[in-house]
C-alpha atoms as one frame of an Amber mdcrd trajectory, in Angstrom:
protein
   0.000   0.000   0.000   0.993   3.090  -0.142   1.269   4.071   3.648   3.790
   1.720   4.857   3.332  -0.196   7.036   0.498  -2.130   5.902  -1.189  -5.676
   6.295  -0.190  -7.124   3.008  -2.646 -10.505   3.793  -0.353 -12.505   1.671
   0.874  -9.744  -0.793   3.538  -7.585  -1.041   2.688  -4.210  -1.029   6.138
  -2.154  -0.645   6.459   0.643  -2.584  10.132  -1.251  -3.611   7.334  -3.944
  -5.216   4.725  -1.478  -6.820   7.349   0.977  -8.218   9.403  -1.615 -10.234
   5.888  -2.943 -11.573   5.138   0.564 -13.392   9.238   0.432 -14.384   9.197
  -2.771 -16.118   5.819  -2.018 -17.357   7.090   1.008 -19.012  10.299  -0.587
 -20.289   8.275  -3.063 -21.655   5.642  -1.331 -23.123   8.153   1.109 -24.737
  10.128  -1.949 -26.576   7.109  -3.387 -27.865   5.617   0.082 -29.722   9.178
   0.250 -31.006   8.939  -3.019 -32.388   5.589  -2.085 -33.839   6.542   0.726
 -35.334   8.832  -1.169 -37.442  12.259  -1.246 -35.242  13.750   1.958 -37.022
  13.239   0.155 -40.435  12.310   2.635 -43.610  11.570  -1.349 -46.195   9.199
  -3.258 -44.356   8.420  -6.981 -45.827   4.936  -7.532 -46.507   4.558 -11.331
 -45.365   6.581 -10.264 -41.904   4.762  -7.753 -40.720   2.032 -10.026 -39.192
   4.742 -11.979 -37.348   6.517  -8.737 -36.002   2.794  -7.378 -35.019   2.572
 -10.395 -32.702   5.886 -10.132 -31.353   5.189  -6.806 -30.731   1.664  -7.071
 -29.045   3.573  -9.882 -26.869   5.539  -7.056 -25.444   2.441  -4.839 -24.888
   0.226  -7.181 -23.081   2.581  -8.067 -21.111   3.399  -4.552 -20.175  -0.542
  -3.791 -20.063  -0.532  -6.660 -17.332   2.535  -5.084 -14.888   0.258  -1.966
 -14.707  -2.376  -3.691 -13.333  -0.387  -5.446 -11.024   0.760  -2.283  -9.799
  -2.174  -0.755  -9.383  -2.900  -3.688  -7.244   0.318  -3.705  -4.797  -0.450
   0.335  -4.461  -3.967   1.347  -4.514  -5.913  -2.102  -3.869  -4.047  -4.286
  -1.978  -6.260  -5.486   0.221  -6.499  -9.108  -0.664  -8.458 -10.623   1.728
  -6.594 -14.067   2.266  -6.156 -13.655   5.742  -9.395 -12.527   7.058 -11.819
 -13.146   4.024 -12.676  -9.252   3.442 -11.015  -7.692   0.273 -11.298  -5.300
  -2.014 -13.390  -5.652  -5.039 -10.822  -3.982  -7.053  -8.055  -5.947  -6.079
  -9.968  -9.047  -7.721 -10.804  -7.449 -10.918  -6.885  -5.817 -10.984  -5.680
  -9.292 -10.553  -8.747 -10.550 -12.920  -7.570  -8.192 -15.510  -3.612  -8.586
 -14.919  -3.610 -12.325 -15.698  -5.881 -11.297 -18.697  -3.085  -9.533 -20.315
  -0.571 -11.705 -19.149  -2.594 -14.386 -21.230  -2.976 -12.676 -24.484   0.948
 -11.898 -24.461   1.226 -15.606 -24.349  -1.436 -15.915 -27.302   0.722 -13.553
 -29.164   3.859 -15.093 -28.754   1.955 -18.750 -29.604   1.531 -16.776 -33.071
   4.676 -15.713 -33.495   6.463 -18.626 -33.087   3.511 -20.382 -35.490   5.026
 -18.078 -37.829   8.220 -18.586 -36.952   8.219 -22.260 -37.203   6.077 -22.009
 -41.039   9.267 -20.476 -42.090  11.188 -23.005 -40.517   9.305 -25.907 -42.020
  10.545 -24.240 -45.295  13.917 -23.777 -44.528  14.280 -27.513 -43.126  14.172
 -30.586 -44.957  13.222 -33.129 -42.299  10.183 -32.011 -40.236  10.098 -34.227
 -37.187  11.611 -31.451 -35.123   9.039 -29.169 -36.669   6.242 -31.269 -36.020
   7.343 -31.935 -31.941   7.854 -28.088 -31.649   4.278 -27.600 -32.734   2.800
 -30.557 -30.355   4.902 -28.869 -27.490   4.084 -25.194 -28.139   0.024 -26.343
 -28.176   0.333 -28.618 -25.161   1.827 -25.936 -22.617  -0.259 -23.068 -24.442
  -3.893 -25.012 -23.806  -1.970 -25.626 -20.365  -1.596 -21.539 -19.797  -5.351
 -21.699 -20.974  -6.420 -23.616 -18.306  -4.374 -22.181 -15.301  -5.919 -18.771
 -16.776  -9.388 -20.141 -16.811  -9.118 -21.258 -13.115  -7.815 -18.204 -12.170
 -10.372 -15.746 -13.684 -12.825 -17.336 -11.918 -11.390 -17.419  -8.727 -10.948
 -13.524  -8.901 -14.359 -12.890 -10.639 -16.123 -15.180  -8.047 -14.613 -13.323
  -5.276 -15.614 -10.089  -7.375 -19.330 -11.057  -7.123 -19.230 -12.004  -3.651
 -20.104  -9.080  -1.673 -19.888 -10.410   1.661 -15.713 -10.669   0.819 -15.695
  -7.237   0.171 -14.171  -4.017   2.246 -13.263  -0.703   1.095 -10.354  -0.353
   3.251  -7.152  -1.071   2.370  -6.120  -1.595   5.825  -8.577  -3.497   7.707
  -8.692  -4.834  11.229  -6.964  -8.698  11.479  -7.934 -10.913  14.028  -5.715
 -11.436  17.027  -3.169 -14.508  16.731  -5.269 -16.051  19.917  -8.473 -15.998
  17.854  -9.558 -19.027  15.247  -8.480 -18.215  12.223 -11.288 -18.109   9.595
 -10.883 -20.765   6.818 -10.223 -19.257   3.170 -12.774 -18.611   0.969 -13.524
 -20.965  -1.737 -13.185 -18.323  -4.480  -9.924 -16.983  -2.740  -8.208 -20.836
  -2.952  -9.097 -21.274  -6.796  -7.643 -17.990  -7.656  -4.226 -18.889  -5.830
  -4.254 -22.559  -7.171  -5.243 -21.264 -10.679  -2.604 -18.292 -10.000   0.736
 -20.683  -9.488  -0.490 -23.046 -11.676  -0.321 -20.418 -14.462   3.450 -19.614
 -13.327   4.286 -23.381 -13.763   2.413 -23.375 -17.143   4.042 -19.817 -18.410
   7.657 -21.604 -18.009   6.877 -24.489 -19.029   5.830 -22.548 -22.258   9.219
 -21.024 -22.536  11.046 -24.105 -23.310   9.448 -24.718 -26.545   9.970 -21.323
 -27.519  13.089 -20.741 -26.898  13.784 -23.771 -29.120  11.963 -22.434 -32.007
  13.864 -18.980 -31.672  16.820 -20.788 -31.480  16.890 -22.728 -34.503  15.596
 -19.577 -36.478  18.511 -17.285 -34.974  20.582 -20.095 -36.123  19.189 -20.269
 -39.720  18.897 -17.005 -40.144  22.091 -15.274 -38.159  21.102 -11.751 -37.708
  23.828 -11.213 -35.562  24.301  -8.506 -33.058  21.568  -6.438 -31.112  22.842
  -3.163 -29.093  26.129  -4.805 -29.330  24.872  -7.761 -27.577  25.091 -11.589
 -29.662  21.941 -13.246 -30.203  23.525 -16.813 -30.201  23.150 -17.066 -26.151
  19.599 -15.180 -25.979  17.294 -18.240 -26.438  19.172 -20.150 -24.056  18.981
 -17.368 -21.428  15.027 -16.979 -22.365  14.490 -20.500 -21.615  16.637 -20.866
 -18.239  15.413 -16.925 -16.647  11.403 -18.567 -16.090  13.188 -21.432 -13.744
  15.447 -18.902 -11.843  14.852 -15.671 -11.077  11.803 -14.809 -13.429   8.567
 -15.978 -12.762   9.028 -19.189 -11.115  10.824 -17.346  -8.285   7.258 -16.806
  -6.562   6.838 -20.717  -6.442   9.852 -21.265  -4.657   9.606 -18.877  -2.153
   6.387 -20.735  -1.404   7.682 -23.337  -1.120  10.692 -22.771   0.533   8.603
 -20.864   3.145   6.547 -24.514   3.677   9.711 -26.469   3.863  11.877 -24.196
   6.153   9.560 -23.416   9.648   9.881 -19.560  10.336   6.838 -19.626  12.653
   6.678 -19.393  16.202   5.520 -21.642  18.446   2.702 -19.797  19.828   1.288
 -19.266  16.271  -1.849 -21.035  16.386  -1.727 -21.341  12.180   1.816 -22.002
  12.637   3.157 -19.560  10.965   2.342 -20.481   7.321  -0.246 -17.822   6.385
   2.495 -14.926   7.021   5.578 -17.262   5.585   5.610 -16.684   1.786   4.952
 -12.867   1.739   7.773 -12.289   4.593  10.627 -14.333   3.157   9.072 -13.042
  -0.328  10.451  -9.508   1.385  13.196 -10.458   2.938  15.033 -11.532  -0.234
  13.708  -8.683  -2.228  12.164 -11.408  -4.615  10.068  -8.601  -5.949  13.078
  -6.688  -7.194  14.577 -10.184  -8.392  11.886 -11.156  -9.935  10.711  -8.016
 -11.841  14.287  -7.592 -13.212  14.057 -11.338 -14.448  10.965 -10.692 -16.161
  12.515  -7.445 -17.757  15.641  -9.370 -18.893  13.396 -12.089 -20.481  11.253
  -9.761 -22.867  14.319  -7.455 -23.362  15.811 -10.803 -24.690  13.015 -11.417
 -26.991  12.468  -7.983 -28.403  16.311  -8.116 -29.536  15.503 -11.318 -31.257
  12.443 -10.456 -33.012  13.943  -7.557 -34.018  17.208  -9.291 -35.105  15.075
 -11.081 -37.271  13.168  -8.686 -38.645  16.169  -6.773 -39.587  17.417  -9.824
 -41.248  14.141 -10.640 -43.295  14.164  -7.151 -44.307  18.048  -7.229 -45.501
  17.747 -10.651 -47.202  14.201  -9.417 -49.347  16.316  -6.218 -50.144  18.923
  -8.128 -51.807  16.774 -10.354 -53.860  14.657  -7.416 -54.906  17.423  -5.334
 -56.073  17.896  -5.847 -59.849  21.157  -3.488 -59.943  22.954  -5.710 -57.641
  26.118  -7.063 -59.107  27.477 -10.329 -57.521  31.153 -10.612 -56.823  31.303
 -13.449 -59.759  29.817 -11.322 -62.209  32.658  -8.635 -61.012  35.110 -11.202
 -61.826  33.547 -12.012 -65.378  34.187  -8.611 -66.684  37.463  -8.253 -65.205
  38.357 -11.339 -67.206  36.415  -9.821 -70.545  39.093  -6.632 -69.994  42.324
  -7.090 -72.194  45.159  -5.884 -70.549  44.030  -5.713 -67.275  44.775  -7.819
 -64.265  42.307  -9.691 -62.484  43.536  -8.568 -59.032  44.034 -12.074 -57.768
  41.054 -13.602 -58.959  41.258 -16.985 -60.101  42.657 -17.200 -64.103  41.140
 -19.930 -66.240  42.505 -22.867 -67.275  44.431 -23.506 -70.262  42.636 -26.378
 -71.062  39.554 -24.438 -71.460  40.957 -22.031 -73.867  40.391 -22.817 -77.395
  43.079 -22.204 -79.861  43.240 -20.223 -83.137  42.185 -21.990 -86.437  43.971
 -21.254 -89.466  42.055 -19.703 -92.377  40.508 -22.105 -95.033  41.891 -21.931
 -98.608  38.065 -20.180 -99.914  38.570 -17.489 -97.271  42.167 -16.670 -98.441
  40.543 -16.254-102.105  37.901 -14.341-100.943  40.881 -12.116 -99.212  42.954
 -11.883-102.193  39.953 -10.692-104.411  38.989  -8.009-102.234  42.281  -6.993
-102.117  42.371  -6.509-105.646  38.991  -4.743-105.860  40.682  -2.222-103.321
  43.312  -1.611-105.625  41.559  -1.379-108.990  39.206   1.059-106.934  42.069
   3.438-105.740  43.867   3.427-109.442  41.626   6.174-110.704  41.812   8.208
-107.783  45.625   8.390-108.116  45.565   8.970-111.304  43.162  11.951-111.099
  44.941  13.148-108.357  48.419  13.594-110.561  46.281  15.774-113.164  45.272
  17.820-110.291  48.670  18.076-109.394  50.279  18.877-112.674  47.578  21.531
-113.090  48.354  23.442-110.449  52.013  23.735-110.958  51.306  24.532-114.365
  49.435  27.422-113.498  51.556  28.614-110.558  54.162  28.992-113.862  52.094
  31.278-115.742
């Protein structure tokens, strides 16, 4: 919240955890109309610009969904997992924030769809194709699912209006009281909510498969002086770290390693997560991993693009002139060197053939044509001659 301190009921709600949500949802957001602006390019390639629109809408969904989901660590962040009263715009935040987060998985599904058509025509054998595909569309209708189960959680909870409080700081019961068991609604959303972090990872791996056998094929190179070889790998192993998945091992950790006391009567587990979740500044950790990821994948999309873009301008030119045509000419050129290209063989070059005995005759007659035809001239030219010194006499 945004009057420290604050009963998080399960969330964190520092203003270290909100503010880096707006950050990386700026960042993000910012990379992504970049991208769909083109990424600085003047030639754009009509059959990729549907795959760089996805890539690019990837970027802003995802972005969308980190403003949400600082709206509710700031504004609304009363949850309600503790004491069953929330607010009803924390559930439609969160409702709304997984939303987004869904549709930038859609988006990336399409690119890499894309992404592996052009694959499938670039590879001869599609077995690896065809497993990518299976893959992609097993942990995508997986991300389906843990959305599904989480929407309703949050929309059930939404619609209950005995959950809800307008306070974002509400009374808690005393440690010595019964604690009050959680809502139904309130246990779907957080089963649905992991099990879409396990799903979004597990999505990952495919993908960054598929991007790297296309930055392989297609070798675009360097991004802001960064090499795209390593990027897929780093996009796959950043979910399992310190991305995403870092929120299901501090759960679990905080399950495994007992940070309660004694006198707890819940033993500790309700407050576990969200205080070694603080502790370890896994919000920072995490947000930064999440920033690294898509800051990853815009420099590969837009690697590629750049490439597409560069390879269709080459076959489009008609004034290019290849370095063996070059070579051609130079060889054409008597007299000239061929600056160390490679001379032709001698066995190659044909020799001259002497002339036949009907061309010589044909020589010899012209010859004397020529000859017959310049007599007269001479001999008018002598007249001419001996006229004018006779009359430079008189």
């Amino acid at each position: 919240c945004l009057n420290e301190p604050c009963n998080s009921e399960g969330l964190d709600s520092s203003t270290l955890g909100w503010a880096t949500d707006f950050f990386i949802a700026g960042a993000i957001i910012t990379l992504g109309v970049f991208l769909l602006c083109g990424g600085g390019q003047q030639q754009q390639v009509k059959n990729e610009t549907a795959s760089r629109s996805s890539s690019a809408w990837a970027l802003i969904f995802m972005g969308l969904a980190y403003v949400l989901g600082g709206l509710g660590h700031s504004i609304w962040s009363n949850s309600g997992f503790d004491d069953n009263l929330g607010q009803q715009e924390y559930f439609l935040c969160w409702a709304g924030s997984f939303t987004f987060m869904t549709l930038s998985v859609w988006q990336t599904n399409r690119y890499l769809g894309q992404t592996l058509h052009t694959l499938h025509q670039m590879l001869s054998h599609e077995g690896p194709i065809r497993r990518l595909r299976r893959f992609l569309k097993i942990t995508f209708f997986l991300n389906l699912i843990a959305w599904a189960v989480t929407i309703g959680g949050y929309l059930w909870c939404a619609t209950k209006s005995d959950l809800h409080t307008d306070d974002a700081i509400d009374n808690m019961p005393e440690l010595d009281e019964p604690q009050q068991d959680r809502d139904s609604c309130l246990n779907l959303a957080v089963v649905g909510e992991f099990s879409w972090y396990i799903s979004f990872a597990l999505f990952w791996i495919p993908a960054s498969t598929c991007l790297r056998h296309m930055v392989r094929a297609k070798q675009p190179g360097r991004m802001y002086g960064l090499p795209l070889n390593w990027a897929p790998w780093l996009i796959m192993i950043i979910p399992w770290t310190f991305g995403i998945m870092l929120i299901v091992w501090v759960a679990v950790a905080s399950l495994i390693i007992d940070h309660g006391d004694d006198d707890d009567s819940n033993g500790g587990l309700v407050e576990q997560p969200v205080e070694l979740y603080s502790d370890i500044y896994a919000a920072v950790i995490y947000h930064f991993g999440m920033l690294l990821q898509y800051f990853l994948f815009h420099n590969i999309a837009l690697g590629l693009h750049r490439a597409i873009v560069a390879t269709a301008a080459d076959e489009a030119d008609p004034n290019q002139v290849s370095k063996e045509e070059v070579i051609d000419v130079e060889k054409a050129k008597p007299g000239q060197e061929n600056n160390g290209a490679d001379h032709e063989p001698p066995s190659i070059i044909e020799a001259p053939t002497a002339p036949s005995q009907e061309e010589q005759e044909e020589a010899q007659n012209s010859n004397a044509i020529v000859v017959i035809q310049q007599a007269p001239a001479a001999a008018e030219k002598k007249e001419v001659a001996a006229n004018s010194s006779a009359a430079q006499v008189f």
